[in-house]
mmCIF file of C-alpha atoms and ligand atoms in Angstrom:
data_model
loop_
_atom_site.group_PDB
_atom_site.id
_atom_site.type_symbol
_atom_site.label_atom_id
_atom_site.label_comp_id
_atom_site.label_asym_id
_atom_site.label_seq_id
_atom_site.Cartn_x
_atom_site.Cartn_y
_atom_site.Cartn_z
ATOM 1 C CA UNK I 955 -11.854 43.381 -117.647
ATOM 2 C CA UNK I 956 -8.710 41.288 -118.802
ATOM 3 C CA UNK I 957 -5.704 41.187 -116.413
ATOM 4 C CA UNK I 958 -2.449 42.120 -118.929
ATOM 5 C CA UNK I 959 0.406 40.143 -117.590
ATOM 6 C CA UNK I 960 4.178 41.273 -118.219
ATOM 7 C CA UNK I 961 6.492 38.747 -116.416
ATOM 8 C CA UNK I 962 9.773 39.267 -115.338
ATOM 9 C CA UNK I 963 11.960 37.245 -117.768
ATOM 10 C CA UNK I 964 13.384 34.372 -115.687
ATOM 11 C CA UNK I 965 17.274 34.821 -115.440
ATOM 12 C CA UNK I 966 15.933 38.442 -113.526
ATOM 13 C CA UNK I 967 13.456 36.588 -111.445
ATOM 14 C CA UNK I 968 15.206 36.427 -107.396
ATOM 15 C CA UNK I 969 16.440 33.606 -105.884
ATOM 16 C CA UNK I 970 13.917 31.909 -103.668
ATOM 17 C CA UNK I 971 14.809 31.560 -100.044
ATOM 18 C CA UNK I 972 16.202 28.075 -99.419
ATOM 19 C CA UNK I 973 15.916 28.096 -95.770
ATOM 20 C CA UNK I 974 13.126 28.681 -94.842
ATOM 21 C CA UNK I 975 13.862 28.421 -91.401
ATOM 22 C CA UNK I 976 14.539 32.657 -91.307
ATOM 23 C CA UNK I 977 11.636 33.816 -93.621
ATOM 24 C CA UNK I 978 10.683 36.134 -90.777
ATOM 25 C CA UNK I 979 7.237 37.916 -91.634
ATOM 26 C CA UNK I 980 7.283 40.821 -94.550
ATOM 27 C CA UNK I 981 10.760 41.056 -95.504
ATOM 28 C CA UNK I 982 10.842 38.989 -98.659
ATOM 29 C CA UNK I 983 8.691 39.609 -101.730
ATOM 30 C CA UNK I 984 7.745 37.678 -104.619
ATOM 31 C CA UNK I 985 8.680 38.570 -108.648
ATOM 32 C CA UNK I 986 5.383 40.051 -109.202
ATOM 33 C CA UNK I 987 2.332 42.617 -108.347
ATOM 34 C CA UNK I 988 -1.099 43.043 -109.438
ATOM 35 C CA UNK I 989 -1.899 46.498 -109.734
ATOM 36 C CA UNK I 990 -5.418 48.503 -111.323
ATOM 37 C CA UNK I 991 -6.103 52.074 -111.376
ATOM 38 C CA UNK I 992 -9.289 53.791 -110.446
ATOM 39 C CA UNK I 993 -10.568 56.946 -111.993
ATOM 40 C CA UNK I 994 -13.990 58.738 -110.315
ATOM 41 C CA UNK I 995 -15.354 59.373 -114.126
ATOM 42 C CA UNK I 996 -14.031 55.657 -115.295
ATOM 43 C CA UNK I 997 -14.232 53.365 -112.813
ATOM 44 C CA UNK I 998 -11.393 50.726 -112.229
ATOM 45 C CA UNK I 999 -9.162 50.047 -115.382
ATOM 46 C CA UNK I 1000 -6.076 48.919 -116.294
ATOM 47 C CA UNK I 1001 -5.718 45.945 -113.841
ATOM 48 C CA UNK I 1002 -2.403 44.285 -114.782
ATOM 49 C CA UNK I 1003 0.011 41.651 -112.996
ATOM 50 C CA UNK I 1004 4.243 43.465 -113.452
ATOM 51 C CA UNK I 1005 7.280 42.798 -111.632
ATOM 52 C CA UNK I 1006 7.247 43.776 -108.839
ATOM 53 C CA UNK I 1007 8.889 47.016 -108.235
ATOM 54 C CA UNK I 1008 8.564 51.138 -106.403
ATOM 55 C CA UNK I 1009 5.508 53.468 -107.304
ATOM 56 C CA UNK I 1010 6.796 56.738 -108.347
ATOM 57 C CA UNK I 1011 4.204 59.102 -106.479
ATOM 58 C CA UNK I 1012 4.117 62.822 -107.013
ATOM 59 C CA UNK I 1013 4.711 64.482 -102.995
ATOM 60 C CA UNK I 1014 1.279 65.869 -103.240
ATOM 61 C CA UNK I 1015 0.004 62.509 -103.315
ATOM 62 C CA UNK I 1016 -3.134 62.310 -101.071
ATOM 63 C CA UNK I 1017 -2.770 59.313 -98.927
ATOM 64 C CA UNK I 1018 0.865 60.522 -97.916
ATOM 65 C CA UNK I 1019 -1.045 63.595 -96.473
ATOM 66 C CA UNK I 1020 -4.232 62.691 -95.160
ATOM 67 C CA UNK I 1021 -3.577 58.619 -94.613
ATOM 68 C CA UNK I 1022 -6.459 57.429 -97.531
ATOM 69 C CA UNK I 1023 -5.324 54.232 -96.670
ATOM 70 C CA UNK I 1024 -6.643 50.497 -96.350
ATOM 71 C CA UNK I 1025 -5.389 46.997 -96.846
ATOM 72 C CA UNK I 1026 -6.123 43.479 -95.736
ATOM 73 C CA UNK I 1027 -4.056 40.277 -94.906
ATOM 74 C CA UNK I 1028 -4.792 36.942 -95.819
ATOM 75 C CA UNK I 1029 -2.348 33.540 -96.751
ATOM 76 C CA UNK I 1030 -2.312 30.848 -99.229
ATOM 77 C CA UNK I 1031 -1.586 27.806 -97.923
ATOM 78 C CA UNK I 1032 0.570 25.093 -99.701
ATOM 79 C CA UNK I 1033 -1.261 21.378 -98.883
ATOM 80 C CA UNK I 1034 0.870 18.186 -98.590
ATOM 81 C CA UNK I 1035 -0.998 16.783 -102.141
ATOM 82 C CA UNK I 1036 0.529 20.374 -103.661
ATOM 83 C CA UNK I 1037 -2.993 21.636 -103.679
ATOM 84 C CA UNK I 1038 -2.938 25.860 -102.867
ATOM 85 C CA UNK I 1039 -5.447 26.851 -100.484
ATOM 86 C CA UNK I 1040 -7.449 30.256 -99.532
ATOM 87 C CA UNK I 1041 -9.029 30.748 -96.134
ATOM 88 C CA UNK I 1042 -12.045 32.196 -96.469
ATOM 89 C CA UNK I 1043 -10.938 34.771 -99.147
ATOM 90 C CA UNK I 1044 -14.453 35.925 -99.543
ATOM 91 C CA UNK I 1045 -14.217 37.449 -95.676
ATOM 92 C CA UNK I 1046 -11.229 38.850 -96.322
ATOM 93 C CA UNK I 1047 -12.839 40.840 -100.045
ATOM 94 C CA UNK I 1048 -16.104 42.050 -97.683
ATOM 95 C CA UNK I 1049 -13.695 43.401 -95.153
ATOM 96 C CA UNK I 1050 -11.837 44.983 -97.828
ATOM 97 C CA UNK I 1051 -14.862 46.596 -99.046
ATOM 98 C CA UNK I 1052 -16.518 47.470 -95.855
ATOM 99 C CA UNK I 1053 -13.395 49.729 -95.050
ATOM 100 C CA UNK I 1054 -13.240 51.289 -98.792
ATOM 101 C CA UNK I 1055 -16.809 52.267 -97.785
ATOM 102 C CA UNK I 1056 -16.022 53.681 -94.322
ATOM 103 C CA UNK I 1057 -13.003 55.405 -95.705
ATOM 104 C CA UNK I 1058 -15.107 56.783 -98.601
ATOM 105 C CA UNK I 1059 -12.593 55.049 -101.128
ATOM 106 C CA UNK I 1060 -14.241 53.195 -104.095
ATOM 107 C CA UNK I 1061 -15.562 49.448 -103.915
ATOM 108 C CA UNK I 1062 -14.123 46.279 -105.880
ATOM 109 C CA UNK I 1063 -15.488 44.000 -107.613
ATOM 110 C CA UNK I 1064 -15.445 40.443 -105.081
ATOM 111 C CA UNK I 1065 -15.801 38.187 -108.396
ATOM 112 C CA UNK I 1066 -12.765 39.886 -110.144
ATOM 113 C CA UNK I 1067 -11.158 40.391 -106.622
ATOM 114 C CA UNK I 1068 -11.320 36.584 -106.308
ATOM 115 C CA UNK I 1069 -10.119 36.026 -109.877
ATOM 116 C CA UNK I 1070 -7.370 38.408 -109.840
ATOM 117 C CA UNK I 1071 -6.207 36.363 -106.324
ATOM 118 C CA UNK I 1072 -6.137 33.015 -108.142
ATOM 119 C CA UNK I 1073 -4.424 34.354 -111.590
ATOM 120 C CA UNK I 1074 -1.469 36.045 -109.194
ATOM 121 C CA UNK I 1075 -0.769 33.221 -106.684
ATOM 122 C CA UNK I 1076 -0.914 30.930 -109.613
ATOM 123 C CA UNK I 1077 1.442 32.635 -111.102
ATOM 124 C CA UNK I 1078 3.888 33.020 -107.975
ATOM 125 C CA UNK I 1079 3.104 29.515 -107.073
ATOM 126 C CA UNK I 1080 6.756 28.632 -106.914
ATOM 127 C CA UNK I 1081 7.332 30.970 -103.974
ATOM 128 C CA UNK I 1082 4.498 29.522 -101.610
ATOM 129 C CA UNK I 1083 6.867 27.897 -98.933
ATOM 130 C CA UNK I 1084 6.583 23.997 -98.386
ATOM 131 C CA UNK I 1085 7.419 24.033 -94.292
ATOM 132 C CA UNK I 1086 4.971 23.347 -91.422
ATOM 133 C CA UNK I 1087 3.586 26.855 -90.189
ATOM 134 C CA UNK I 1088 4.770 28.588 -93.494
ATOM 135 C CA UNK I 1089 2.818 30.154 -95.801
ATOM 136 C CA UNK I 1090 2.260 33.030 -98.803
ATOM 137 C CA UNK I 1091 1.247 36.171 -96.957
ATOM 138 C CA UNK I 1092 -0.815 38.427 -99.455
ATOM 139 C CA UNK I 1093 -1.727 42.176 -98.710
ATOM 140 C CA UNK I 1094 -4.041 43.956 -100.749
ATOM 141 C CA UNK I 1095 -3.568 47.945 -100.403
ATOM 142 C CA UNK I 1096 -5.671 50.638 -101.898
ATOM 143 C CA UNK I 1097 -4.306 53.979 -101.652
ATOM 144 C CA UNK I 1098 -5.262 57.839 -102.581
ATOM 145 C CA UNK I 1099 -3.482 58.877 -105.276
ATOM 146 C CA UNK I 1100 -5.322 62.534 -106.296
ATOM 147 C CA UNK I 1101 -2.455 64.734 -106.491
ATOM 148 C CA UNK I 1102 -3.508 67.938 -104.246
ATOM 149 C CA UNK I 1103 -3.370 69.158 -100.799
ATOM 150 C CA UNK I 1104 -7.062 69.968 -98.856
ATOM 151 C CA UNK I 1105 -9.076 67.252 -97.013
ATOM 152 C CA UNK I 1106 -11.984 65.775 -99.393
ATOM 153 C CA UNK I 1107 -12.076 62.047 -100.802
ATOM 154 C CA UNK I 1108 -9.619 61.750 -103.612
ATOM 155 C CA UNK I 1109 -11.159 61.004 -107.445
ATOM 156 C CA UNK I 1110 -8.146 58.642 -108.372
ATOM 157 C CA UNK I 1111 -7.120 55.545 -106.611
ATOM 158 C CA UNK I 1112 -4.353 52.569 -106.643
ATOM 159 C CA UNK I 1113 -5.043 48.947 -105.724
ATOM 160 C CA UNK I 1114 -2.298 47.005 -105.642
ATOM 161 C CA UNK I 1115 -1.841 42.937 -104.362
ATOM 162 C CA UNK I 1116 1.732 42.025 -103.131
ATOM 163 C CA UNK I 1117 3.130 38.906 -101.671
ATOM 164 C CA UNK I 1118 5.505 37.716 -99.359
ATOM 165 C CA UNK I 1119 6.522 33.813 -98.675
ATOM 166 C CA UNK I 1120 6.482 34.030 -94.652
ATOM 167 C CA UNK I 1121 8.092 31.315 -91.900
ATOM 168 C CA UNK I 1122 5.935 29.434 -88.893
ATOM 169 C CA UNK I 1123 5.190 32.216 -86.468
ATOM 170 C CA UNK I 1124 6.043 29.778 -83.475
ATOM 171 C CA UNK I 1125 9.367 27.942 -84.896
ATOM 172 C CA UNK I 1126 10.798 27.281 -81.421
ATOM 173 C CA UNK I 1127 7.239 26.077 -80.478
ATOM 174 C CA UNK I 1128 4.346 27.943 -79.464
ATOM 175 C CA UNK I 1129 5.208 30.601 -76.590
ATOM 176 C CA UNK I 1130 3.059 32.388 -74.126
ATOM 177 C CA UNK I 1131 3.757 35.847 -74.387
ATOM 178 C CA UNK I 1132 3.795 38.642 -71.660
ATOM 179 C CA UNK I 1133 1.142 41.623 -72.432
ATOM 180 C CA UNK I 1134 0.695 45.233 -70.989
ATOM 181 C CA UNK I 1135 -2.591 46.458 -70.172
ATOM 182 C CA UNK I 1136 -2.819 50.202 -71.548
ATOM 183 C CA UNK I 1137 -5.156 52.536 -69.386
ATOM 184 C CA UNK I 1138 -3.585 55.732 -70.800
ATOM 185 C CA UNK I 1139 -3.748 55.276 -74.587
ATOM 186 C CA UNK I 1140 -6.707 53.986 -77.166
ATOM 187 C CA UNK I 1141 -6.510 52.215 -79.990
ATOM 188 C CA UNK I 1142 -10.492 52.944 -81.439
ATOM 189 C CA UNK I 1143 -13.042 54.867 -80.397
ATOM 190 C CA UNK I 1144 -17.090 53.974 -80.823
ATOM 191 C CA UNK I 1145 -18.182 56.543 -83.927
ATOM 192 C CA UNK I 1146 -14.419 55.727 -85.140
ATOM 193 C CA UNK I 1147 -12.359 53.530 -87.922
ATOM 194 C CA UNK I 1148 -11.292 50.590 -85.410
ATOM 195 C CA UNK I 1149 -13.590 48.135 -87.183
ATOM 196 C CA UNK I 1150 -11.678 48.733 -90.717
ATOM 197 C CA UNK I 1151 -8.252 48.057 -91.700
ATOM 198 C CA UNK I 1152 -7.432 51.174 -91.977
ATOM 199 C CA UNK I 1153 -3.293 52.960 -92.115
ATOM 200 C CA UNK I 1154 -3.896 55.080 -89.559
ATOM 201 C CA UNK I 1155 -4.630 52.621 -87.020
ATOM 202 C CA UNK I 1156 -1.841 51.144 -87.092
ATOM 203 C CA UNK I 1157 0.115 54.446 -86.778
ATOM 204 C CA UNK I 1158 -1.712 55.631 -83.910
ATOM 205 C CA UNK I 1159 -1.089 52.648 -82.102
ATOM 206 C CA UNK I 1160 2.907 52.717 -82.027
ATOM 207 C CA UNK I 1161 3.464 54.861 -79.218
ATOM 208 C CA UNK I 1162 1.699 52.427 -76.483
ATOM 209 C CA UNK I 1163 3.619 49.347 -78.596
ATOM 210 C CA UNK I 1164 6.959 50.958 -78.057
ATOM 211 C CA UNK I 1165 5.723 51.490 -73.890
ATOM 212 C CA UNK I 1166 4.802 47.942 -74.014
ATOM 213 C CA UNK I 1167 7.870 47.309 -75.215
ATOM 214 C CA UNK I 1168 10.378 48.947 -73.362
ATOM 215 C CA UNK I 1169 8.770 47.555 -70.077
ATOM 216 C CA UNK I 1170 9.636 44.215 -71.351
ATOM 217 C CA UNK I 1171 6.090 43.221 -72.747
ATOM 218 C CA UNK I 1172 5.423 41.716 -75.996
ATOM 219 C CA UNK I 1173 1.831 43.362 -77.111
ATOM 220 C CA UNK I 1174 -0.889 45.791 -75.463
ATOM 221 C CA UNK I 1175 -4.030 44.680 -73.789
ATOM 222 C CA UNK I 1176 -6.316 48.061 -75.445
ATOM 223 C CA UNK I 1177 -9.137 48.629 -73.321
ATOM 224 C CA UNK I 1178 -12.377 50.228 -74.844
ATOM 225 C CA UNK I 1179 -12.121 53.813 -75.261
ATOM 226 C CA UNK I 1180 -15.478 55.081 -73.158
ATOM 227 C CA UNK I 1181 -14.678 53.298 -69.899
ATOM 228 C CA UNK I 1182 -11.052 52.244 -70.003
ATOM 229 C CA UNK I 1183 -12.567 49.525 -67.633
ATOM 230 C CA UNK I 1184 -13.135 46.419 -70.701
ATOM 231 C CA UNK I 1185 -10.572 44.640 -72.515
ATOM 232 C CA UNK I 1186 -11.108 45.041 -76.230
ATOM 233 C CA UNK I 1187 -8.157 43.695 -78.492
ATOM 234 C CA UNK I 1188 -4.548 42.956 -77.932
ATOM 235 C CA UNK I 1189 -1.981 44.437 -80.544
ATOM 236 C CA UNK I 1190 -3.593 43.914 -83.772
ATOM 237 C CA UNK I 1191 -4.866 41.157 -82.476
ATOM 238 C CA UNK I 1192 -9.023 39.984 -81.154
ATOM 239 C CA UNK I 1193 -8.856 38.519 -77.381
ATOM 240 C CA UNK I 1194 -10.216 35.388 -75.938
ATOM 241 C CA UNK I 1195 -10.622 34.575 -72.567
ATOM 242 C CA UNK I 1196 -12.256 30.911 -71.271
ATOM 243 C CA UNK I 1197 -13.719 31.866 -68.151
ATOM 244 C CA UNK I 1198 -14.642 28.400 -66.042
ATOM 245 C CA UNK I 1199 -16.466 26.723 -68.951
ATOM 246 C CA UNK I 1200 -17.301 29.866 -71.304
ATOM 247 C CA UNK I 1201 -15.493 31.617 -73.740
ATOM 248 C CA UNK I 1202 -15.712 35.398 -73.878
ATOM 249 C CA UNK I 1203 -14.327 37.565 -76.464
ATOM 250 C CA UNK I 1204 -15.756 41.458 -76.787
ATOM 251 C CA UNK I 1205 -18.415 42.378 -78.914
ATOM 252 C CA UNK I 1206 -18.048 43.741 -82.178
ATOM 253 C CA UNK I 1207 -18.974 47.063 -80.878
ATOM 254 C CA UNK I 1208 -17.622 49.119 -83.949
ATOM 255 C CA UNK I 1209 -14.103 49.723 -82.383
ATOM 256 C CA UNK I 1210 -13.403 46.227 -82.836
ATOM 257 C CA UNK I 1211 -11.897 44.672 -85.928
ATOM 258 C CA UNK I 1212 -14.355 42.035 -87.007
ATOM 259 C CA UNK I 1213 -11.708 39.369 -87.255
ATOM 260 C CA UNK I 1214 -12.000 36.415 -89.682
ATOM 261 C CA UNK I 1215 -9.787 34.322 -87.277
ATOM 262 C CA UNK I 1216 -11.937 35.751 -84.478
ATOM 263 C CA UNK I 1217 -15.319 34.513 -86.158
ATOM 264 C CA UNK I 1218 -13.907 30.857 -87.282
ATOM 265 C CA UNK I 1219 -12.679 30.555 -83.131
ATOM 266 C CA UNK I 1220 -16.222 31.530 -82.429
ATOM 267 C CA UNK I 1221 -17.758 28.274 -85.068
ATOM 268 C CA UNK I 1222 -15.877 26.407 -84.065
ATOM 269 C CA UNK I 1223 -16.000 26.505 -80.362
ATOM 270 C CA UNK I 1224 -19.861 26.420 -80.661
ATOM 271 C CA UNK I 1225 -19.400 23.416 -82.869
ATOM 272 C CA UNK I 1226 -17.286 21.868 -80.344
ATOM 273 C CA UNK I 1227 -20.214 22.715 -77.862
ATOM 274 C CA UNK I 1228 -18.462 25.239 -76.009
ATOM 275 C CA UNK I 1229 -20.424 27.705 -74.522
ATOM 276 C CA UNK I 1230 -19.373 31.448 -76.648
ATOM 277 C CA UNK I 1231 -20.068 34.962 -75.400
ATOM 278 C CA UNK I 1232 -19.805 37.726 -77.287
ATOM 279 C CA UNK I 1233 -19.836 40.267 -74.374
ATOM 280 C CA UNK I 1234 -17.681 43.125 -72.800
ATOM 281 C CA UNK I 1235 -15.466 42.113 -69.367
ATOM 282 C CA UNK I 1236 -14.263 43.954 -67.051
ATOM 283 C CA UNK I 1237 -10.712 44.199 -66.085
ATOM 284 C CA UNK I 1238 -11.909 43.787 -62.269
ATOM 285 C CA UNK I 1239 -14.509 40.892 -63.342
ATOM 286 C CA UNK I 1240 -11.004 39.511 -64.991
ATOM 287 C CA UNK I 1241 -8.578 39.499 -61.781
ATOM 288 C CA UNK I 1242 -11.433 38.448 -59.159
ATOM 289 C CA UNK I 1243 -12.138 35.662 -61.521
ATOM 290 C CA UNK I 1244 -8.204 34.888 -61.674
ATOM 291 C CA UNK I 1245 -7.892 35.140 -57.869
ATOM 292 C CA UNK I 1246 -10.712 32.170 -57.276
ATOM 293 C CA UNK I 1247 -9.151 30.096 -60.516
ATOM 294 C CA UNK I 1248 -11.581 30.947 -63.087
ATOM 295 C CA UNK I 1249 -9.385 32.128 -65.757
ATOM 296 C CA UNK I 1250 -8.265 29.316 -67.233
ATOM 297 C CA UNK I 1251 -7.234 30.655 -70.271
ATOM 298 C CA UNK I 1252 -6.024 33.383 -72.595
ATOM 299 C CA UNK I 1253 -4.962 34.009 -76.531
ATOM 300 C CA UNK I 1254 -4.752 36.689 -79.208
ATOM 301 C CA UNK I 1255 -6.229 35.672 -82.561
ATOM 302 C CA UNK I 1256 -5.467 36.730 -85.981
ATOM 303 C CA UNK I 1257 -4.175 35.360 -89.806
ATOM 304 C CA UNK I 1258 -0.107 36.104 -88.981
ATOM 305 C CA UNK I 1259 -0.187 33.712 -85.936
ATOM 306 C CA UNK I 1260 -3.926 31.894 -86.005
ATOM 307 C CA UNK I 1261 -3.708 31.540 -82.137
ATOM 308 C CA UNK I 1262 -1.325 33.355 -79.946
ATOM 309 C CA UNK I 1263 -1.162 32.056 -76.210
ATOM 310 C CA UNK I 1264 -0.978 35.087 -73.420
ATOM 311 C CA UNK I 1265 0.968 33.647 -70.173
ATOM 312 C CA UNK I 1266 0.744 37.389 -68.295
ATOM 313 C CA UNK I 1267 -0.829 39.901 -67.866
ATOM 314 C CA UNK I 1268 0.147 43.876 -66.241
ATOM 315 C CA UNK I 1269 -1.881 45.986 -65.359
ATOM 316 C CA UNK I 1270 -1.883 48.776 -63.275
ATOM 317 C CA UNK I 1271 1.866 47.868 -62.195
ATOM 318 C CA UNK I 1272 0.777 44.602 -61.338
ATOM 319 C CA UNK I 1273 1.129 41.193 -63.124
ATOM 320 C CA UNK I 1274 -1.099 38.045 -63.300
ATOM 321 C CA UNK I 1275 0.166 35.275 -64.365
ATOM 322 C CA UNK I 1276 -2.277 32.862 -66.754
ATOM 323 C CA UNK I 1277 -2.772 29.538 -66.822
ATOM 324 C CA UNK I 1278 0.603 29.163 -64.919
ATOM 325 C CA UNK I 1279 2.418 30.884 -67.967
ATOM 326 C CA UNK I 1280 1.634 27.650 -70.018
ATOM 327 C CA UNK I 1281 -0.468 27.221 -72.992
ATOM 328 C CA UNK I 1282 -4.178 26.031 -72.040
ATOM 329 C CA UNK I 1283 -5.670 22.927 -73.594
ATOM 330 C CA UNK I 1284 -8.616 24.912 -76.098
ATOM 331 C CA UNK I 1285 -5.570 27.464 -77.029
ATOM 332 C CA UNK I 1286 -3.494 24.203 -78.349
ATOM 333 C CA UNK I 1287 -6.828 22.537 -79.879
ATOM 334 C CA UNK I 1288 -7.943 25.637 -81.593
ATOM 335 C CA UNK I 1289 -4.203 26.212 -83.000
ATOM 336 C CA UNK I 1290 -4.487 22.638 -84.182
ATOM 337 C CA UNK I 1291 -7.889 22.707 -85.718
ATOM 338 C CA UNK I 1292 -7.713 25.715 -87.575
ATOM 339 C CA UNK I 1293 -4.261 24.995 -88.773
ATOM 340 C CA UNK I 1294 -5.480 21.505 -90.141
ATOM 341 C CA UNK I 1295 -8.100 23.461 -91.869
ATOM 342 C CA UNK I 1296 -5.949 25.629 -93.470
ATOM 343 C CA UNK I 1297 -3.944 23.096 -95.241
ATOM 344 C CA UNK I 1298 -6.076 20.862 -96.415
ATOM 345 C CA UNK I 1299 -6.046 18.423 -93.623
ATOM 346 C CA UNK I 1300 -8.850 17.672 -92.267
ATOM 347 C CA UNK I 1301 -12.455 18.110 -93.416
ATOM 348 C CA UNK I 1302 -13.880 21.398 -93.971
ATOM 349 C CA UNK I 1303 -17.630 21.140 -92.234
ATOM 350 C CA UNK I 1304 -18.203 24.679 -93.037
ATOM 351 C CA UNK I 1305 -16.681 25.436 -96.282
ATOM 352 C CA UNK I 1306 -13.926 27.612 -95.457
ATOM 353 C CA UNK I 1307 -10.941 26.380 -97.842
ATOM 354 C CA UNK I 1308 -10.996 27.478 -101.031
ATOM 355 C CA UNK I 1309 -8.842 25.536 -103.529
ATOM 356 C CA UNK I 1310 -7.098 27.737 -106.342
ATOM 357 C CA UNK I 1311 -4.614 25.355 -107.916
ATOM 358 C CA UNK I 1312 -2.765 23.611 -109.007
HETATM 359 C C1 PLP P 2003 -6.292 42.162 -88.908
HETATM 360 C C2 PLP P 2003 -6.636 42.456 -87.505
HETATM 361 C C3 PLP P 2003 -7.204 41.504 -86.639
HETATM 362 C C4 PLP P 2003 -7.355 40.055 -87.018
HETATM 363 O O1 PLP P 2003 -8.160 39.814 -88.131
HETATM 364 P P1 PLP P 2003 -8.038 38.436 -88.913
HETATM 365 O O2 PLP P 2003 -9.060 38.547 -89.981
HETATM 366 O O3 PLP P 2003 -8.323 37.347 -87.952
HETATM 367 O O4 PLP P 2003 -6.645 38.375 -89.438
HETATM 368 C C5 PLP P 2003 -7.582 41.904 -85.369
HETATM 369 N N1 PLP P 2003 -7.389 43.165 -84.943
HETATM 370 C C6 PLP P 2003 -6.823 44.110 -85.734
HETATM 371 C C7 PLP P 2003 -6.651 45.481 -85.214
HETATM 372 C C8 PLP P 2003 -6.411 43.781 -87.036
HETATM 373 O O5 PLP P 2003 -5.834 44.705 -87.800
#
């Protein structure tokens, strides 16, 4: 298939952000899309690059009705030589496809996934922000797009692939933040769709969010679904703890989103000769183990912030304070490391930058 490519004639192309000191995250999007259509008797067809620009959808449209919805979330990095960098795209097109799967949606091609990638951000190149910390958030989206009401996989399907140039998550420097532990409300159940990026998810987790919030906590501490007893991600985030001289984080149990983040924390560490579990912890096993010192540290992992420090922790009206509310040593070195790796800085033992361009 042969990506068709209408550009938006330059004096209609937007101003790129000058500063970008107040990129924020999402708000700003680049001059073009990829899109491709998918028809059950066809296949995929049609995949084109256009300015970027609203779908007109018909309000029978299945995924508005019955959330056939996935999408991912990967960067490209811009590398002091000008070089563009992918972090382990491939991870990202597996994920992708393990969720069309779950979700019964159709699979794509990685090869032409991977292609289509490089021929868009090439293309957008100018918009890939030059700070420290920033970067060229992508989202890939597949949606339903059947027109008709009733509950049964669609036969028609969108992909789209937009972009947005985002700012350093920590531009003040990187602060511990203050997280609610939720022992009323799940995010993922075993047997459910917490392991895919999947809409819904994300919907069905705003109501603890806005609790958190209003209590004056940044994210939720979700505890697995069976028990309510183990930690098992924090916002849309995995979870870390470095208990005396081990790192925990839960397993991938199914509920879990198998973070790429996540796994490269996990390499790393082992590389680094850190000892890793992958095993469930108990809240109790948690605060005994804070009480005698053990806890030593805490952070959220994921692509928007790489490494996100936790300082506190409430739960059960109750708050624990981590690490002396200060970021731990292997939460800085981690940040560091991964960062380093991401733009093109340092050397890449296991192969996990991908160079698209210049
Ligand atoms: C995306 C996501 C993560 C982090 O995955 P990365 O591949 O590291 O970005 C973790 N948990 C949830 C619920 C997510 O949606």
């Amino acid at each position: 298939m042969e990506i068709k490519i209408s550009t938006v004639p330059t004096e209609r192309m937007k101003t790129k952000p000058l500063d970008e000191s107040d990129l924020g995250f999402g708000k700003k999007f680049t001059d073009h899309m990829f899109i491709m259509k998918y028809k059950s008797a066809t296949g995929w067809h049609d995949p084109s690059i256009v300015p970027y620009g609203p779908f007109s959808l018909d309000p029978a449209t299945m995924c508005l009705h019955y959330g056939q919805e996935i999408f991912e979330g990967m960067k490209a990095y811009l590398g002091k030589d000008g070089s563009i960098y992918l972090f382990r795209p491939r991870e990202n097109i597996r994920r992708m496809n393990a969720s069309a799967e779950r979700l019964c949606m159709p699979l794509l091609d990685p090869d032409f996934f991977m292609l289509t990638l490089h021929t868009l951000i090439n293309l957008e190149k100018d918009w890939i922000p030059r700070g420290s910390g920033t970067s060229l958030y992508i989202r890939p989206t597949m949606i339903a797009t059947e027109v008709a009401l009733g509950v049964h996989p669609a036969d028609s399907y969108l992909f789209f692939i937009i972009l947005c140039p985002v700012g350093a998550y920590y531009p003040e420097g990187f602060n511990p933040t203050k997280i609610y532990v939720s022992d009323t409300y799940v995010r993922a159940c075993p047997g459910g769709v917490g392991d895919c990026k999947a809409a819904g998810n994300y919907a069905a987790s705003l109501y603890a969010s806005r609790e958190a919030s209003e209590k004056g906590y940044t994210q939720v501490l979700w505890l697995d679904a069976l028990t309510r007893r183990h930690p098992a991600e924090v916002g849309t985030s995995n979870i870390f703890f470095l208990f005396g001289d081990s790192l925990i984080t839960p397993p991938l149990s199914g509920s879990i989103l198998p973070g790429i983040t996540r796994d490269s924390i996990i390499t790393l560490a082992r590389s680094w000769n850190i000892k890793v579990e992958e095993r469930q912890v108990s809240m109790d096993e948690l605060i005994e183990a804070l009480s005698r010192g053990l806890l030593k540290e805490v952070f959220a992992s994921g692509t928007a912030a790489v490494v996100s420090p936790v300082g506190l922790i409430c739960y059960k009206n109750q708050e624990y304070s981590i690490n002396g509310g200060n970021v731990g040593p292997l939460t800085r070195k981690l940040y560091d490391e991964i960062l380093a790796l991401q733009y093109g800085e340092s050397d890449d033992p296991f192969g996990w930058r991908v160079r698209i361009g210049p």
